[in-house]
Tab-separated table of N, CA and C in Angstrom:
chain	number	residue	atom	x	y	z
A	150	UNK	N	-81.350	-57.417	11.020
A	150	UNK	CA	-80.594	-58.469	10.463
A	150	UNK	C	-81.516	-59.716	10.287
A	151	UNK	N	-81.178	-60.538	9.362
A	151	UNK	CA	-81.915	-61.754	9.129
A	151	UNK	C	-81.019	-62.847	8.635
A	152	UNK	N	-81.516	-63.998	8.465
A	152	UNK	CA	-80.688	-65.127	8.022
A	152	UNK	C	-81.459	-66.004	7.089
A	153	UNK	N	-80.820	-66.463	6.033
A	153	UNK	CA	-81.382	-67.466	5.117
A	153	UNK	C	-80.583	-68.739	5.322
A	154	UNK	N	-81.152	-69.838	4.962
A	154	UNK	CA	-80.467	-71.132	5.088
A	154	UNK	C	-79.240	-71.213	4.185
A	155	UNK	N	-78.193	-71.919	4.641
A	155	UNK	CA	-77.016	-72.085	3.791
A	155	UNK	C	-77.374	-72.644	2.438
A	156	UNK	N	-76.570	-72.324	1.450
A	156	UNK	CA	-76.739	-72.782	0.056
A	156	UNK	C	-77.948	-72.146	-0.626
A	157	UNK	N	-78.577	-71.177	-0.009
A	157	UNK	CA	-79.694	-70.473	-0.659
A	157	UNK	C	-79.113	-69.519	-1.695
A	158	UNK	N	-79.763	-69.361	-2.818
A	158	UNK	CA	-79.298	-68.424	-3.810
A	158	UNK	C	-79.623	-67.002	-3.424
A	159	UNK	N	-80.491	-66.822	-2.426
A	159	UNK	CA	-80.862	-65.510	-1.979
A	159	UNK	C	-79.970	-65.102	-0.806
A	160	UNK	N	-79.408	-63.911	-0.878
A	160	UNK	CA	-78.554	-63.445	0.206
A	160	UNK	C	-79.352	-63.164	1.425
A	161	UNK	N	-78.736	-63.364	2.564
A	161	UNK	CA	-79.439	-63.021	3.825
A	161	UNK	C	-79.664	-61.524	3.863
A	162	UNK	N	-80.700	-61.192	4.551
A	162	UNK	CA	-80.980	-59.758	4.790
A	162	UNK	C	-80.057	-59.279	5.878
A	163	UNK	N	-79.356	-58.187	5.625
A	163	UNK	CA	-78.450	-57.631	6.625
A	163	UNK	C	-78.513	-56.135	6.522
A	164	UNK	N	-78.799	-55.487	7.625
A	164	UNK	CA	-78.813	-54.034	7.611
A	164	UNK	C	-78.555	-53.514	9.004
A	165	UNK	N	-78.088	-52.282	9.063
A	165	UNK	CA	-77.880	-51.628	10.330
A	165	UNK	C	-78.065	-50.120	10.144
A	166	UNK	N	-78.345	-49.453	11.221
A	166	UNK	CA	-78.372	-47.992	11.218
A	166	UNK	C	-77.795	-47.494	12.519
A	167	UNK	N	-77.203	-46.350	12.451
A	167	UNK	CA	-76.605	-45.688	13.642
A	167	UNK	C	-77.100	-44.274	13.678
A	168	UNK	N	-77.387	-43.828	14.864
A	168	UNK	CA	-77.870	-42.483	15.011
A	168	UNK	C	-77.002	-41.741	16.048
A	169	UNK	N	-76.579	-40.558	15.728
A	169	UNK	CA	-75.818	-39.730	16.688
A	169	UNK	C	-76.379	-38.319	16.642
A	170	UNK	N	-75.844	-37.453	17.477
A	170	UNK	CA	-76.356	-36.098	17.559
A	170	UNK	C	-76.240	-35.353	16.224
A	171	UNK	N	-75.150	-35.614	15.478
A	171	UNK	CA	-74.943	-34.812	14.261
A	171	UNK	C	-75.009	-35.596	12.948
A	172	UNK	N	-75.334	-36.891	13.035
A	172	UNK	CA	-75.449	-37.660	11.792
A	172	UNK	C	-76.252	-38.950	11.995
A	173	UNK	N	-76.614	-39.515	10.847
A	173	UNK	CA	-77.325	-40.791	10.786
A	173	UNK	C	-76.646	-41.667	9.747
A	174	UNK	N	-76.437	-42.936	10.044
A	174	UNK	CA	-75.791	-43.840	9.105
A	174	UNK	C	-76.749	-45.002	8.825
A	175	UNK	N	-76.940	-45.331	7.553
A	175	UNK	CA	-77.845	-46.416	7.172
A	175	UNK	C	-77.151	-47.277	6.132
A	176	UNK	N	-77.123	-48.597	6.416
A	176	UNK	CA	-76.491	-49.510	5.428
A	176	UNK	C	-77.463	-49.806	4.298
A	177	UNK	N	-76.870	-50.199	3.202
A	177	UNK	CA	-77.627	-50.701	2.056
A	177	UNK	C	-76.878	-51.891	1.499
A	178	UNK	N	-77.358	-52.452	0.425
A	178	UNK	CA	-76.710	-53.620	-0.162
A	178	UNK	C	-75.307	-53.284	-0.702
A	179	UNK	N	-75.075	-52.020	-1.040
A	179	UNK	CA	-73.818	-51.632	-1.689
A	179	UNK	C	-72.885	-50.828	-0.797
A	180	UNK	N	-73.285	-50.536	0.443
A	180	UNK	CA	-72.442	-49.760	1.327
A	180	UNK	C	-73.245	-49.045	2.374
A	181	UNK	N	-72.794	-47.863	2.763
A	181	UNK	CA	-73.486	-47.093	3.806
A	181	UNK	C	-73.693	-45.637	3.361
A	182	UNK	N	-74.836	-45.100	3.771
A	182	UNK	CA	-75.130	-43.677	3.531
A	182	UNK	C	-74.956	-42.947	4.845
A	183	UNK	N	-74.338	-41.784	4.787
A	183	UNK	CA	-74.165	-40.930	5.962
A	183	UNK	C	-74.940	-39.652	5.715
A	184	UNK	N	-75.863	-39.366	6.603
A	184	UNK	CA	-76.717	-38.195	6.463
A	184	UNK	C	-76.368	-37.226	7.599
A	185	UNK	N	-75.979	-36.005	7.212
A	185	UNK	CA	-75.651	-34.974	8.215
A	185	UNK	C	-76.570	-33.772	7.957
A	186	UNK	N	-76.985	-33.157	9.025
A	186	UNK	CA	-77.854	-32.005	8.895
A	186	UNK	C	-77.193	-30.888	8.103
A	187	UNK	N	-77.929	-30.382	7.109
A	187	UNK	CA	-77.423	-29.257	6.319
A	187	UNK	C	-76.408	-29.654	5.277
A	188	UNK	N	-76.121	-30.908	5.101
A	188	UNK	CA	-75.128	-31.351	4.114
A	188	UNK	C	-75.724	-32.387	3.182
A	189	UNK	N	-75.241	-32.505	1.964
A	189	UNK	CA	-75.748	-33.554	1.086
A	189	UNK	C	-75.375	-34.932	1.644
A	190	UNK	N	-76.216	-35.928	1.393
A	190	UNK	CA	-75.875	-37.277	1.877
A	190	UNK	C	-74.575	-37.767	1.245
A	191	UNK	N	-73.814	-38.509	2.012
A	191	UNK	CA	-72.580	-39.106	1.517
A	191	UNK	C	-72.752	-40.617	1.461
A	192	UNK	N	-72.253	-41.214	0.395
A	192	UNK	CA	-72.367	-42.675	0.265
A	192	UNK	C	-70.958	-43.249	0.166
A	193	UNK	N	-70.718	-44.256	1.003
A	193	UNK	CA	-69.443	-44.982	0.985
A	193	UNK	C	-69.717	-46.379	0.471
A	194	UNK	N	-69.177	-46.685	-0.676
A	194	UNK	CA	-69.357	-48.020	-1.237
A	194	UNK	C	-68.476	-49.013	-0.504
A	195	UNK	N	-69.049	-50.149	-0.038
A	195	UNK	CA	-68.282	-51.159	0.627
A	195	UNK	C	-68.997	-52.500	0.522
A	196	UNK	N	-68.221	-53.547	0.602
A	196	UNK	CA	-68.755	-54.901	0.545
A	196	UNK	C	-69.032	-55.395	1.941
A	197	UNK	N	-70.286	-55.557	2.273
A	197	UNK	CA	-70.701	-56.017	3.598
A	197	UNK	C	-71.073	-57.506	3.594
A	198	UNK	N	-70.750	-58.195	2.482
A	198	UNK	CA	-71.076	-59.608	2.371
A	198	UNK	C	-70.073	-60.447	3.157
A	199	UNK	N	-70.487	-61.041	4.246
A	199	UNK	CA	-69.585	-61.860	5.026
A	199	UNK	C	-69.789	-63.347	4.795
A	200	UNK	N	-70.621	-63.748	3.836
A	200	UNK	CA	-70.789	-65.143	3.500
A	200	UNK	C	-69.490	-65.867	3.194
A	201	UNK	N	-68.573	-65.294	2.406
A	201	UNK	CA	-67.317	-66.001	2.106
A	201	UNK	C	-66.500	-66.337	3.363
A	202	UNK	N	-66.689	-65.580	4.453
A	202	UNK	CA	-65.891	-65.832	5.641
A	202	UNK	C	-66.335	-67.080	6.392
A	203	UNK	N	-67.575	-67.500	6.225
A	203	UNK	CA	-68.113	-68.668	6.942
A	203	UNK	C	-67.306	-69.912	6.616
A	204	UNK	N	-67.032	-70.187	5.348
A	204	UNK	CA	-66.283	-71.368	4.943
A	204	UNK	C	-64.861	-71.343	5.520
A	205	UNK	N	-64.242	-70.189	5.510
A	205	UNK	CA	-62.886	-70.068	6.073
A	205	UNK	C	-62.915	-70.373	7.553
A	206	UNK	N	-63.889	-69.820	8.259
A	206	UNK	CA	-64.006	-70.058	9.709
A	206	UNK	C	-64.214	-71.547	9.988
A	207	UNK	N	-65.096	-72.183	9.230
A	207	UNK	CA	-65.353	-73.620	9.471
A	207	UNK	C	-64.096	-74.433	9.197
A	208	UNK	N	-63.374	-74.130	8.141
A	208	UNK	CA	-62.131	-74.880	7.821
A	208	UNK	C	-61.116	-74.703	8.958
A	209	UNK	N	-60.922	-73.493	9.443
A	209	UNK	CA	-59.978	-73.253	10.534
A	209	UNK	C	-60.395	-73.974	11.800
A	210	UNK	N	-61.702	-73.961	12.081
A	210	UNK	CA	-62.232	-74.625	13.281
A	210	UNK	C	-61.966	-76.134	13.197
A	211	UNK	N	-62.259	-76.731	12.031
A	211	UNK	CA	-62.077	-78.170	11.832
A	211	UNK	C	-60.607	-78.559	11.939
A	212	UNK	N	-59.720	-77.720	11.380
A	212	UNK	CA	-58.288	-77.999	11.471
A	212	UNK	C	-57.829	-77.939	12.938
A	213	UNK	N	-58.310	-76.941	13.694
A	213	UNK	CA	-57.932	-76.841	15.103
A	213	UNK	C	-58.391	-78.056	15.885
A	214	UNK	N	-59.621	-78.508	15.626
A	214	UNK	CA	-60.137	-79.685	16.342
A	214	UNK	C	-59.301	-80.928	15.951
A	215	UNK	N	-59.050	-81.085	14.666
A	215	UNK	CA	-58.304	-82.240	14.150
A	215	UNK	C	-56.892	-82.284	14.691
A	216	UNK	N	-56.232	-81.127	14.739
A	216	UNK	CA	-54.817	-81.077	15.136
A	216	UNK	C	-54.578	-80.702	16.583
A	217	UNK	N	-55.690	-80.488	17.351
A	217	UNK	CA	-55.525	-80.090	18.741
A	217	UNK	C	-54.938	-78.690	18.885
A	218	UNK	N	-55.134	-77.871	17.880
A	218	UNK	CA	-54.546	-76.505	17.918
A	218	UNK	C	-55.491	-75.485	18.529
A	219	UNK	N	-55.048	-74.250	18.496
A	219	UNK	CA	-55.829	-73.156	19.026
A	219	UNK	C	-56.908	-72.734	18.024
A	220	UNK	N	-58.024	-72.277	18.558
A	220	UNK	CA	-59.126	-71.789	17.724
A	220	UNK	C	-58.859	-70.309	17.359
A	221	UNK	N	-59.331	-69.921	16.177
A	221	UNK	CA	-59.151	-68.543	15.744
A	221	UNK	C	-59.832	-67.586	16.730
A	222	UNK	N	-60.973	-67.968	17.231
A	222	UNK	CA	-61.721	-67.153	18.220
A	222	UNK	C	-61.909	-67.984	19.478
A	223	UNK	N	-61.196	-67.616	20.545
A	223	UNK	CA	-61.392	-68.298	21.794
A	223	UNK	C	-62.207	-67.443	22.727
A	224	UNK	N	-62.501	-67.961	23.908
A	224	UNK	CA	-63.365	-67.233	24.847
A	224	UNK	C	-62.728	-65.912	25.260
A	225	UNK	N	-61.405	-65.877	25.367
A	225	UNK	CA	-60.733	-64.653	25.743
A	225	UNK	C	-60.966	-63.544	24.694
A	226	UNK	N	-60.855	-63.912	23.435
A	226	UNK	CA	-61.039	-62.957	22.332
A	226	UNK	C	-62.507	-62.503	22.303
A	227	UNK	N	-63.438	-63.441	22.555
A	227	UNK	CA	-64.856	-63.065	22.558
A	227	UNK	C	-65.141	-62.120	23.733
A	228	UNK	N	-64.506	-62.392	24.897
A	228	UNK	CA	-64.711	-61.510	26.061
A	228	UNK	C	-64.224	-60.100	25.762
A	229	UNK	N	-63.063	-60.004	25.156
A	229	UNK	CA	-62.495	-58.699	24.765
A	229	UNK	C	-63.434	-57.986	23.802
A	230	UNK	N	-63.941	-58.692	22.815
A	230	UNK	CA	-64.878	-58.125	21.854
A	230	UNK	C	-66.127	-57.579	22.560
A	231	UNK	N	-66.664	-58.368	23.489
A	231	UNK	CA	-67.885	-57.916	24.202
A	231	UNK	C	-67.575	-56.701	25.074
A	232	UNK	N	-66.387	-56.609	25.627
A	232	UNK	CA	-66.013	-55.428	26.430
A	232	UNK	C	-66.018	-54.176	25.562
A	233	UNK	N	-65.554	-54.304	24.315
A	233	UNK	CA	-65.552	-53.189	23.381
A	233	UNK	C	-66.998	-52.788	23.049
A	234	UNK	N	-67.820	-53.791	22.736
A	234	UNK	CA	-69.227	-53.513	22.401
A	234	UNK	C	-69.947	-52.891	23.575
A	235	UNK	N	-69.752	-53.422	24.801
A	235	UNK	CA	-70.375	-52.863	25.986
A	235	UNK	C	-69.941	-51.428	26.223
A	236	UNK	N	-68.663	-51.154	26.025
A	236	UNK	CA	-68.153	-49.773	26.194
A	236	UNK	C	-68.777	-48.830	25.166
A	237	UNK	N	-68.977	-49.310	23.933
A	237	UNK	CA	-69.611	-48.482	22.925
A	237	UNK	C	-71.015	-48.134	23.302
A	238	UNK	N	-71.781	-49.122	23.811
A	238	UNK	CA	-73.154	-48.833	24.258
A	238	UNK	C	-73.160	-47.851	25.409
A	239	UNK	N	-72.261	-48.041	26.376
A	239	UNK	CA	-72.153	-47.175	27.535
A	239	UNK	C	-71.812	-45.767	27.120
A	240	UNK	N	-70.837	-45.628	26.193
A	240	UNK	CA	-70.434	-44.347	25.680
A	240	UNK	C	-71.601	-43.626	24.977
A	241	UNK	N	-72.320	-44.391	24.177
A	241	UNK	CA	-73.458	-43.807	23.450
A	241	UNK	C	-74.568	-43.340	24.405
A	242	UNK	N	-74.823	-44.150	25.427
A	242	UNK	CA	-75.919	-43.746	26.349
A	242	UNK	C	-75.511	-42.620	27.275
A	243	UNK	N	-74.230	-42.502	27.621
A	243	UNK	CA	-73.764	-41.450	28.522
A	243	UNK	C	-73.221	-40.214	27.799
A	244	UNK	N	-72.935	-40.382	26.498
A	244	UNK	CA	-72.407	-39.256	25.725
A	244	UNK	C	-70.988	-38.912	26.008
A	245	UNK	N	-70.221	-39.873	26.570
A	245	UNK	CA	-68.805	-39.620	26.881
A	245	UNK	C	-67.961	-40.778	26.381
A	246	UNK	N	-66.682	-40.490	26.127
A	246	UNK	CA	-65.772	-41.560	25.717
A	246	UNK	C	-65.493	-42.493	26.892
A	247	UNK	N	-65.349	-43.763	26.605
A	247	UNK	CA	-65.074	-44.783	27.630
A	247	UNK	C	-63.698	-45.348	27.348
A	248	UNK	N	-62.857	-45.377	28.347
A	248	UNK	CA	-61.514	-46.002	28.203
A	248	UNK	C	-61.651	-47.511	28.444
A	249	UNK	N	-60.938	-48.254	27.639
A	249	UNK	CA	-60.959	-49.723	27.798
A	249	UNK	C	-59.563	-50.170	28.178
């Protein structure tokens, strides 16, 4: 992943890959490719551009500060998100499903 300064005409660099026992997933500018042993590659077209979400998030944050309201993402939501991410890493390293 990478980042360009706001208002740049160049999109930030964003990529990810996932590897499992039976497949490999690689993102591209237009979606993701899924490669499975002995099968032709599969491509799923999707929009991974999250730039439009930044303005929405900032507007909601400013409104919450101005009106004394709740934030769209509070520490409790972030904690829950991290628990899911941690469980995914643990599951991947141990090769078993993790209950949350």
